[in-house]
Amino acid sequence: MQLSELIRRYLLYGLSGPIIVLNLWVLSQVFQYFEGLITFLILSIILALILDYLVRLFERFRLNRTQAVLLVLFLFLVTLIILGFTLLPIVIGQATQLLQGLPALLEAGNRNINWLQSFINQHKLPFDLDQITNQVNNQVQAGIAELPELAINTVGQIFATILLIVLAFYMLLYGERCWKGLTNLLPSKLGNALSTSLKQQFHQFFLSQLLLALVMVLFLIPTFLILQIKFALLFVLIIGLLEVVPLFGAAIGIGLVTLLVLGLQGFLPAVQVVVASVV
């Protein structure tokens, strides 16, 4: 009996492995097919969860849910309009100037890399920077060539952003009912535990990263302006956006901006960017 039970168990394990792999493959194919829609829904849910904190704040002032959501919608739209007429033109202008100066920046970077390569060759060190230089140049040239297509796609992105905002506010109004309907399909203990866990993880993880990015932006904007860093607002937004990415996002943002400042303004401003960003 023990031998037959052991054989049956091994057969069960052996047969379940391919089935699990097949299910994972099917799920990956489904995710790839609906990747855009899934990403769109996730962004809408994140925006709704962030704005829900403001909705709950206004509900404390004896406003019902609908009134609080409409007030948050009004404030959100006013904020977007103000940013669209103040910061957005500055960011677009700085991005345009940076793109126009990329050829000169690449030429200066190539000169520095050639000098470094000659230094490496003189000391017979086992490094070859030519391949890295060619790959970077090819990627940048390809990115510049795609700028007209990117400009055309911007219109579609604006329309998608409007839909995202509309869906987020719809979730603010009816998202809790939909979520309760989904969790009611699960056992009560599992549904309650899942809801509590997701809220805690979102609060502790994503909001923490968002607050770090906000602090980074608010601190670095006046600092870069005092240090007279070119394209200060654009570079600060790059660092702030990458700060949302956990673990390595801040390092990647600071490193990228430091390299750009090194090519544009030299060694001392690049060191100042690193020191200010780390602080």
PDB file of N, CA and C in Angstrom, residues 39-127:
ATOM      1  N   THR A  39      -2.488  47.289 -18.905  1.00  0.00           N
ATOM      2  CA  THR A  39      -1.697  48.433 -18.423  1.00  0.00           C
ATOM      3  C   THR A  39      -2.577  49.666 -18.224  1.00  0.00           C
ATOM      4  N   PHE A  40      -3.491  49.887 -19.158  1.00  0.00           N
ATOM      5  CA  PHE A  40      -4.418  51.010 -19.065  1.00  0.00           C
ATOM      6  C   PHE A  40      -5.277  50.909 -17.811  1.00  0.00           C
ATOM      7  N   LEU A  41      -5.799  49.711 -17.529  1.00  0.00           N
ATOM      8  CA  LEU A  41      -6.637  49.521 -16.345  1.00  0.00           C
ATOM      9  C   LEU A  41      -5.831  49.689 -15.061  1.00  0.00           C
ATOM     10  N   ILE A  42      -4.603  49.182 -15.054  1.00  0.00           N
ATOM     11  CA  ILE A  42      -3.764  49.300 -13.856  1.00  0.00           C
ATOM     12  C   ILE A  42      -3.463  50.772 -13.560  1.00  0.00           C
ATOM     13  N   LEU A  43      -3.143  51.549 -14.588  1.00  0.00           N
ATOM     14  CA  LEU A  43      -2.884  52.975 -14.382  1.00  0.00           C
ATOM     15  C   LEU A  43      -4.129  53.707 -13.883  1.00  0.00           C
ATOM     16  N   SER A  44      -5.295  53.328 -14.409  1.00  0.00           N
ATOM     17  CA  SER A  44      -6.537  53.945 -13.938  1.00  0.00           C
ATOM     18  C   SER A  44      -6.800  53.601 -12.478  1.00  0.00           C
ATOM     19  N   ILE A  45      -6.547  52.352 -12.100  1.00  0.00           N
ATOM     20  CA  ILE A  45      -6.755  51.943 -10.708  1.00  0.00           C
ATOM     21  C   ILE A  45      -5.802  52.689  -9.779  1.00  0.00           C
ATOM     22  N   ILE A  46      -4.535  52.835 -10.201  1.00  0.00           N
ATOM     23  CA  ILE A  46      -3.556  53.548  -9.367  1.00  0.00           C
ATOM     24  C   ILE A  46      -3.974  55.005  -9.178  1.00  0.00           C
ATOM     25  N   LEU A  47      -4.391  55.654 -10.272  1.00  0.00           N
ATOM     26  CA  LEU A  47      -4.839  57.044 -10.161  1.00  0.00           C
ATOM     27  C   LEU A  47      -6.062  57.155  -9.263  1.00  0.00           C
ATOM     28  N   ALA A  48      -6.996  56.197  -9.386  1.00  0.00           N
ATOM     29  CA  ALA A  48      -8.193  56.223  -8.540  1.00  0.00           C
ATOM     30  C   ALA A  48      -7.832  56.023  -7.077  1.00  0.00           C
ATOM     31  N   LEU A  49      -6.888  55.133  -6.797  1.00  0.00           N
ATOM     32  CA  LEU A  49      -6.487  54.897  -5.405  1.00  0.00           C
ATOM     33  C   LEU A  49      -5.811  56.123  -4.809  1.00  0.00           C
ATOM     34  N   ILE A  50      -5.018  56.826  -5.620  1.00  0.00           N
ATOM     35  CA  ILE A  50      -4.362  58.034  -5.115  1.00  0.00           C
ATOM     36  C   ILE A  50      -5.395  59.125  -4.813  1.00  0.00           C
ATOM     37  N   LEU A  51      -6.312  59.338  -5.754  1.00  0.00           N
ATOM     38  CA  LEU A  51      -7.323  60.378  -5.561  1.00  0.00           C
ATOM     39  C   LEU A  51      -8.330  60.006  -4.484  1.00  0.00           C
ATOM     40  N   ASP A  52      -8.440  58.724  -4.177  1.00  0.00           N
ATOM     41  CA  ASP A  52      -9.385  58.304  -3.157  1.00  0.00           C
ATOM     42  C   ASP A  52      -9.027  58.878  -1.784  1.00  0.00           C
ATOM     43  N   TYR A  53      -7.746  59.135  -1.556  1.00  0.00           N
ATOM     44  CA  TYR A  53      -7.346  59.746  -0.287  1.00  0.00           C
ATOM     45  C   TYR A  53      -7.933  61.153  -0.163  1.00  0.00           C
ATOM     46  N   LEU A  54      -7.933  61.911  -1.270  1.00  0.00           N
ATOM     47  CA  LEU A  54      -8.552  63.234  -1.237  1.00  0.00           C
ATOM     48  C   LEU A  54     -10.067  63.147  -1.066  1.00  0.00           C
ATOM     49  N   VAL A  55     -10.671  62.157  -1.732  1.00  0.00           N
ATOM     50  CA  VAL A  55     -12.118  61.980  -1.601  1.00  0.00           C
ATOM     51  C   VAL A  55     -12.490  61.700  -0.150  1.00  0.00           C
ATOM     52  N   ARG A  56     -11.751  60.823   0.493  1.00  0.00           N
ATOM     53  CA  ARG A  56     -12.033  60.500   1.898  1.00  0.00           C
ATOM     54  C   ARG A  56     -11.799  61.712   2.801  1.00  0.00           C
ATOM     55  N   LEU A  57     -10.820  62.544   2.430  1.00  0.00           N
ATOM     56  CA  LEU A  57     -10.570  63.764   3.213  1.00  0.00           C
ATOM     57  C   LEU A  57     -11.761  64.710   3.133  1.00  0.00           C
ATOM     58  N   PHE A  58     -12.309  64.881   1.949  1.00  0.00           N
ATOM     59  CA  PHE A  58     -13.461  65.787   1.793  1.00  0.00           C
ATOM     60  C   PHE A  58     -14.732  65.183   2.400  1.00  0.00           C
ATOM     61  N   GLU A  59     -14.808  63.864   2.461  1.00  0.00           N
ATOM     62  CA  GLU A  59     -15.971  63.236   3.084  1.00  0.00           C
ATOM     63  C   GLU A  59     -16.034  63.540   4.577  1.00  0.00           C
ATOM     64  N   ARG A  60     -14.899  63.857   5.173  1.00  0.00           N
ATOM     65  CA  ARG A  60     -14.902  64.225   6.590  1.00  0.00           C
ATOM     66  C   ARG A  60     -15.566  65.580   6.835  1.00  0.00           C
ATOM     67  N   PHE A  61     -15.694  66.372   5.774  1.00  0.00           N
ATOM     68  CA  PHE A  61     -16.346  67.682   5.901  1.00  0.00           C
ATOM     69  C   PHE A  61     -17.833  67.591   5.531  1.00  0.00           C
ATOM     70  N   ARG A  62     -18.435  66.463   5.827  1.00  0.00           N
ATOM     71  CA  ARG A  62     -19.875  66.224   5.678  1.00  0.00           C
ATOM     72  C   ARG A  62     -20.336  66.295   4.215  1.00  0.00           C
ATOM     73  N   LEU A  63     -19.467  65.892   3.301  1.00  0.00           N
ATOM     74  CA  LEU A  63     -19.844  65.744   1.901  1.00  0.00           C
ATOM     75  C   LEU A  63     -20.103  64.276   1.616  1.00  0.00           C
ATOM     76  N   ASN A  64     -21.111  63.993   0.801  1.00  0.00           N
ATOM     77  CA  ASN A  64     -21.315  62.601   0.432  1.00  0.00           C
ATOM     78  C   ASN A  64     -20.288  62.191  -0.620  1.00  0.00           C
ATOM     79  N   ARG A  65     -20.313  60.919  -0.982  1.00  0.00           N
ATOM     80  CA  ARG A  65     -19.289  60.382  -1.876  1.00  0.00           C
ATOM     81  C   ARG A  65     -19.303  61.077  -3.242  1.00  0.00           C
ATOM     82  N   THR A  66     -20.473  61.277  -3.797  1.00  0.00           N
ATOM     83  CA  THR A  66     -20.579  61.891  -5.117  1.00  0.00           C
ATOM     84  C   THR A  66     -20.078  63.329  -5.103  1.00  0.00           C
ATOM     85  N   GLN A  67     -20.465  64.081  -4.085  1.00  0.00           N
ATOM     86  CA  GLN A  67     -20.017  65.474  -3.987  1.00  0.00           C
ATOM     87  C   GLN A  67     -18.492  65.552  -3.825  1.00  0.00           C
ATOM     88  N   ALA A  68     -17.941  64.666  -3.005  1.00  0.00           N
ATOM     89  CA  ALA A  68     -16.489  64.662  -2.804  1.00  0.00           C
ATOM     90  C   ALA A  68     -15.754  64.310  -4.092  1.00  0.00           C
ATOM     91  N   VAL A  69     -16.280  63.317  -4.837  1.00  0.00           N
ATOM     92  CA  VAL A  69     -15.648  62.934  -6.103  1.00  0.00           C
ATOM     93  C   VAL A  69     -15.706  64.080  -7.107  1.00  0.00           C
ATOM     94  N   LEU A  70     -16.842  64.764  -7.208  1.00  0.00           N
ATOM     95  CA  LEU A  70     -16.968  65.890  -8.134  1.00  0.00           C
ATOM     96  C   LEU A  70     -16.032  67.030  -7.746  1.00  0.00           C
ATOM     97  N   LEU A  71     -15.873  67.273  -6.446  1.00  0.00           N
ATOM     98  CA  LEU A  71     -14.951  68.317  -5.998  1.00  0.00           C
ATOM     99  C   LEU A  71     -13.511  67.956  -6.342  1.00  0.00           C
ATOM    100  N   VAL A  72     -13.138  66.690  -6.126  1.00  0.00           N
ATOM    101  CA  VAL A  72     -11.791  66.241  -6.479  1.00  0.00           C
ATOM    102  C   VAL A  72     -11.573  66.330  -7.990  1.00  0.00           C
ATOM    103  N   LEU A  73     -12.603  65.978  -8.773  1.00  0.00           N
ATOM    104  CA  LEU A  73     -12.503  66.088 -10.231  1.00  0.00           C
ATOM    105  C   LEU A  73     -12.263  67.536 -10.648  1.00  0.00           C
ATOM    106  N   PHE A  74     -12.990  68.464 -10.044  1.00  0.00           N
ATOM    107  CA  PHE A  74     -12.818  69.882 -10.359  1.00  0.00           C
ATOM    108  C   PHE A  74     -11.404  70.346 -10.021  1.00  0.00           C
ATOM    109  N   LEU A  75     -10.925  70.019  -8.828  1.00  0.00           N
ATOM    110  CA  LEU A  75      -9.578  70.424  -8.429  1.00  0.00           C
ATOM    111  C   LEU A  75      -8.514  69.772  -9.310  1.00  0.00           C
ATOM    112  N   PHE A  76      -8.745  68.518  -9.679  1.00  0.00           N
ATOM    113  CA  PHE A  76      -7.792  67.810 -10.530  1.00  0.00           C
ATOM    114  C   PHE A  76      -7.700  68.467 -11.904  1.00  0.00           C
ATOM    115  N   LEU A  77      -8.845  68.796 -12.487  1.00  0.00           N
ATOM    116  CA  LEU A  77      -8.848  69.448 -13.799  1.00  0.00           C
ATOM    117  C   LEU A  77      -8.226  70.837 -13.740  1.00  0.00           C
ATOM    118  N   VAL A  78      -8.517  71.591 -12.669  1.00  0.00           N
ATOM    119  CA  VAL A  78      -7.910  72.914 -12.513  1.00  0.00           C
ATOM    120  C   VAL A  78      -6.389  72.789 -12.414  1.00  0.00           C
ATOM    121  N   THR A  79      -5.917  71.787 -11.655  1.00  0.00           N
ATOM    122  CA  THR A  79      -4.472  71.567 -11.527  1.00  0.00           C
ATOM    123  C   THR A  79      -3.847  71.225 -12.875  1.00  0.00           C
ATOM    124  N   LEU A  80      -4.514  70.366 -13.643  1.00  0.00           N
ATOM    125  CA  LEU A  80      -3.999  70.021 -14.970  1.00  0.00           C
ATOM    126  C   LEU A  80      -3.937  71.239 -15.886  1.00  0.00           C
ATOM    127  N   ILE A  81      -4.960  72.069 -15.836  1.00  0.00           N
ATOM    128  CA  ILE A  81      -4.979  73.266 -16.683  1.00  0.00           C
ATOM    129  C   ILE A  81      -3.855  74.223 -16.295  1.00  0.00           C
ATOM    130  N   ILE A  82      -3.665  74.412 -14.982  1.00  0.00           N
ATOM    131  CA  ILE A  82      -2.598  75.303 -14.522  1.00  0.00           C
ATOM    132  C   ILE A  82      -1.228  74.768 -14.958  1.00  0.00           C
ATOM    133  N   LEU A  83      -1.014  73.460 -14.771  1.00  0.00           N
ATOM    134  CA  LEU A  83       0.257  72.870 -15.190  1.00  0.00           C
ATOM    135  C   LEU A  83       0.430  72.929 -16.699  1.00  0.00           C
ATOM    136  N   GLY A  84      -0.686  72.761 -17.434  1.00  0.00           N
ATOM    137  CA  GLY A  84      -0.610  72.811 -18.886  1.00  0.00           C
ATOM    138  C   GLY A  84      -0.227  74.173 -19.424  1.00  0.00           C
ATOM    139  N   PHE A  85      -0.610  75.227 -18.725  1.00  0.00           N
ATOM    140  CA  PHE A  85      -0.312  76.576 -19.194  1.00  0.00           C
ATOM    141  C   PHE A  85       0.973  77.142 -18.586  1.00  0.00           C
ATOM    142  N   THR A  86       1.523  76.504 -17.563  1.00  0.00           N
ATOM    143  CA  THR A  86       2.726  77.033 -16.909  1.00  0.00           C
ATOM    144  C   THR A  86       3.942  76.129 -17.126  1.00  0.00           C
ATOM    145  N   LEU A  87       3.898  74.916 -16.553  1.00  0.00           N
ATOM    146  CA  LEU A  87       5.079  74.053 -16.593  1.00  0.00           C
ATOM    147  C   LEU A  87       5.246  73.320 -17.917  1.00  0.00           C
ATOM    148  N   LEU A  88       4.129  72.903 -18.531  1.00  0.00           N
ATOM    149  CA  LEU A  88       4.232  72.091 -19.747  1.00  0.00           C
ATOM    150  C   LEU A  88       4.959  72.808 -20.881  1.00  0.00           C
ATOM    151  N   PRO A  89       4.669  74.077 -21.189  1.00  0.00           N
ATOM    152  CA  PRO A  89       5.446  74.742 -22.254  1.00  0.00           C
ATOM    153  C   PRO A  89       6.939  74.818 -21.948  1.00  0.00           C
ATOM    154  N   ILE A  90       7.279  75.007 -20.663  1.00  0.00           N
ATOM    155  CA  ILE A  90       8.697  75.080 -20.300  1.00  0.00           C
ATOM    156  C   ILE A  90       9.365  73.722 -20.539  1.00  0.00           C
ATOM    157  N   VAL A  91       8.699  72.643 -20.120  1.00  0.00           N
ATOM    158  CA  VAL A  91       9.265  71.305 -20.294  1.00  0.00           C
ATOM    159  C   VAL A  91       9.414  70.973 -21.778  1.00  0.00           C
ATOM    160  N   ILE A  92       8.392  71.294 -22.572  1.00  0.00           N
ATOM    161  CA  ILE A  92       8.461  71.024 -24.015  1.00  0.00           C
ATOM    162  C   ILE A  92       9.588  71.831 -24.660  1.00  0.00           C
ATOM    163  N   GLY A  93       9.720  73.094 -24.263  1.00  0.00           N
ATOM    164  CA  GLY A  93      10.790  73.923 -24.810  1.00  0.00           C
ATOM    165  C   GLY A  93      12.165  73.381 -24.452  1.00  0.00           C
ATOM    166  N   GLN A  94      12.350  72.986 -23.190  1.00  0.00           N
ATOM    167  CA  GLN A  94      13.642  72.442 -22.784  1.00  0.00           C
ATOM    168  C   GLN A  94      13.936  71.117 -23.478  1.00  0.00           C
ATOM    169  N   ALA A  95      12.902  70.264 -23.625  1.00  0.00           N
ATOM    170  CA  ALA A  95      13.099  68.990 -24.317  1.00  0.00           C
ATOM    171  C   ALA A  95      13.475  69.216 -25.777  1.00  0.00           C
ATOM    172  N   THR A  96      12.851  70.208 -26.426  1.00  0.00           N
ATOM    173  CA  THR A  96      13.175  70.518 -27.820  1.00  0.00           C
ATOM    174  C   THR A  96      14.609  71.011 -27.954  1.00  0.00           C
ATOM    175  N   GLN A  97      15.021  71.897 -27.058  1.00  0.00           N
ATOM    176  CA  GLN A  97      16.396  72.398 -27.094  1.00  0.00           C
ATOM    177  C   GLN A  97      17.400  71.272 -26.849  1.00  0.00           C
ATOM    178  N   LEU A  98      17.056  70.364 -25.921  1.00  0.00           N
ATOM    179  CA  LEU A  98      17.962  69.249 -25.639  1.00  0.00           C
ATOM    180  C   LEU A  98      18.097  68.337 -26.848  1.00  0.00           C
ATOM    181  N   LEU A  99      16.986  68.056 -27.516  1.00  0.00           N
ATOM    182  CA  LEU A  99      17.028  67.205 -28.708  1.00  0.00           C
ATOM    183  C   LEU A  99      17.811  67.878 -29.834  1.00  0.00           C
ATOM    184  N   GLN A 100      17.655  69.192 -29.977  1.00  0.00           N
ATOM    185  CA  GLN A 100      18.412  69.896 -31.002  1.00  0.00           C
ATOM    186  C   GLN A 100      19.910  69.894 -30.709  1.00  0.00           C
ATOM    187  N   GLY A 101      20.270  69.847 -29.423  1.00  0.00           N
ATOM    188  CA  GLY A 101      21.684  69.835 -29.069  1.00  0.00           C
ATOM    189  C   GLY A 101      22.290  68.455 -28.939  1.00  0.00           C
ATOM    190  N   LEU A 102      21.502  67.410 -29.214  1.00  0.00           N
ATOM    191  CA  LEU A 102      22.018  66.054 -29.088  1.00  0.00           C
ATOM    192  C   LEU A 102      23.189  65.751 -30.025  1.00  0.00           C
ATOM    193  N   PRO A 103      23.158  66.174 -31.303  1.00  0.00           N
ATOM    194  CA  PRO A 103      24.321  65.881 -32.158  1.00  0.00           C
ATOM    195  C   PRO A 103      25.631  66.421 -31.600  1.00  0.00           C
ATOM    196  N   ALA A 104      25.621  67.690 -31.127  1.00  0.00           N
ATOM    197  CA  ALA A 104      26.833  68.259 -30.535  1.00  0.00           C
ATOM    198  C   ALA A 104      27.221  67.516 -29.266  1.00  0.00           C
ATOM    199  N   LEU A 105      26.191  67.106 -28.490  1.00  0.00           N
ATOM    200  CA  LEU A 105      26.467  66.359 -27.261  1.00  0.00           C
ATOM    201  C   LEU A 105      27.076  65.001 -27.581  1.00  0.00           C
ATOM    202  N   LEU A 106      26.581  64.349 -28.621  1.00  0.00           N
ATOM    203  CA  LEU A 106      27.147  63.062 -29.025  1.00  0.00           C
ATOM    204  C   LEU A 106      28.584  63.220 -29.518  1.00  0.00           C
ATOM    205  N   GLU A 107      28.832  64.296 -30.243  1.00  0.00           N
ATOM    206  CA  GLU A 107      30.190  64.524 -30.735  1.00  0.00           C
ATOM    207  C   GLU A 107      31.167  64.737 -29.590  1.00  0.00           C
ATOM    208  N   ALA A 108      30.736  65.510 -28.582  1.00  0.00           N
ATOM    209  CA  ALA A 108      31.594  65.719 -27.407  1.00  0.00           C
ATOM    210  C   ALA A 108      31.786  64.422 -26.634  1.00  0.00           C
ATOM    211  N   GLY A 109      30.713  63.643 -26.523  1.00  0.00           N
ATOM    212  CA  GLY A 109      30.837  62.362 -25.842  1.00  0.00           C
ATOM    213  C   GLY A 109      31.751  61.405 -26.575  1.00  0.00           C
ATOM    214  N   ASN A 110      31.706  61.413 -27.905  1.00  0.00           N
ATOM    215  CA  ASN A 110      32.598  60.558 -28.690  1.00  0.00           C
ATOM    216  C   ASN A 110      34.057  60.957 -28.498  1.00  0.00           C
ATOM    217  N   ARG A 111      34.296  62.278 -28.425  1.00  0.00           N
ATOM    218  CA  ARG A 111      35.680  62.723 -28.188  1.00  0.00           C
ATOM    219  C   ARG A 111      36.177  62.248 -26.837  1.00  0.00           C
ATOM    220  N   ASN A 112      35.322  62.339 -25.824  1.00  0.00           N
ATOM    221  CA  ASN A 112      35.732  61.872 -24.496  1.00  0.00           C
ATOM    222  C   ASN A 112      35.962  60.363 -24.486  1.00  0.00           C
ATOM    223  N   ILE A 113      35.089  59.618 -25.159  1.00  0.00           N
ATOM    224  CA  ILE A 113      35.239  58.162 -25.193  1.00  0.00           C
ATOM    225  C   ILE A 113      36.494  57.775 -25.975  1.00  0.00           C
ATOM    226  N   ASN A 114      36.789  58.497 -27.071  1.00  0.00           N
ATOM    227  CA  ASN A 114      38.002  58.205 -27.842  1.00  0.00           C
ATOM    228  C   ASN A 114      39.251  58.459 -27.004  1.00  0.00           C
ATOM    229  N   TRP A 115      39.207  59.562 -26.232  1.00  0.00           N
ATOM    230  CA  TRP A 115      40.345  59.822 -25.340  1.00  0.00           C
ATOM    231  C   TRP A 115      40.500  58.723 -24.307  1.00  0.00           C
ATOM    232  N   LEU A 116      39.368  58.284 -23.744  1.00  0.00           N
ATOM    233  CA  LEU A 116      39.424  57.213 -22.753  1.00  0.00           C
ATOM    234  C   LEU A 116      39.887  55.902 -23.375  1.00  0.00           C
ATOM    235  N   GLN A 117      39.475  55.640 -24.629  1.00  0.00           N
ATOM    236  CA  GLN A 117      39.898  54.420 -25.305  1.00  0.00           C
ATOM    237  C   GLN A 117      41.399  54.437 -25.590  1.00  0.00           C
ATOM    238  N   SER A 118      41.901  55.596 -25.984  1.00  0.00           N
ATOM    239  CA  SER A 118      43.349  55.703 -26.201  1.00  0.00           C
ATOM    240  C   SER A 118      44.125  55.509 -24.906  1.00  0.00           C
ATOM    241  N   PHE A 119      43.583  56.026 -23.807  1.00  0.00           N
ATOM    242  CA  PHE A 119      44.216  55.806 -22.498  1.00  0.00           C
ATOM    243  C   PHE A 119      44.224  54.316 -22.146  1.00  0.00           C
ATOM    244  N   ILE A 120      43.099  53.635 -22.447  1.00  0.00           N
ATOM    245  CA  ILE A 120      43.020  52.200 -22.181  1.00  0.00           C
ATOM    246  C   ILE A 120      44.011  51.430 -23.040  1.00  0.00           C
ATOM    247  N   ASN A 121      44.138  51.827 -24.311  1.00  0.00           N
ATOM    248  CA  ASN A 121      45.066  51.132 -25.211  1.00  0.00           C
ATOM    249  C   ASN A 121      46.515  51.349 -24.791  1.00  0.00           C
ATOM    250  N   GLN A 122      46.826  52.557 -24.329  1.00  0.00           N
ATOM    251  CA  GLN A 122      48.196  52.822 -23.892  1.00  0.00           C
ATOM    252  C   GLN A 122      48.591  51.967 -22.707  1.00  0.00           C
ATOM    253  N   HIS A 123      47.653  51.732 -21.811  1.00  0.00           N
ATOM    254  CA  HIS A 123      47.949  50.934 -20.622  1.00  0.00           C
ATOM    255  C   HIS A 123      47.579  49.463 -20.798  1.00  0.00           C
ATOM    256  N   LYS A 124      47.152  49.100 -22.032  1.00  0.00           N
ATOM    257  CA  LYS A 124      46.860  47.714 -22.376  1.00  0.00           C
ATOM    258  C   LYS A 124      45.835  47.092 -21.424  1.00  0.00           C
ATOM    259  N   LEU A 125      44.764  47.832 -21.187  1.00  0.00           N
ATOM    260  CA  LEU A 125      43.683  47.325 -20.347  1.00  0.00           C
ATOM    261  C   LEU A 125      42.667  46.579 -21.206  1.00  0.00           C
ATOM    262  N   PRO A 126      42.031  45.520 -20.650  1.00  0.00           N
ATOM    263  CA  PRO A 126      41.113  44.672 -21.449  1.00  0.00           C
ATOM    264  C   PRO A 126      39.715  45.279 -21.589  1.00  0.00           C
ATOM    265  N   PHE A 127      39.628  46.485 -22.161  1.00  0.00           N
ATOM    266  CA  PHE A 127      38.327  47.121 -22.365  1.00  0.00           C
ATOM    267  C   PHE A 127      38.261  47.666 -23.789  1.00  0.00           C
TER     268      PHE A 127
END
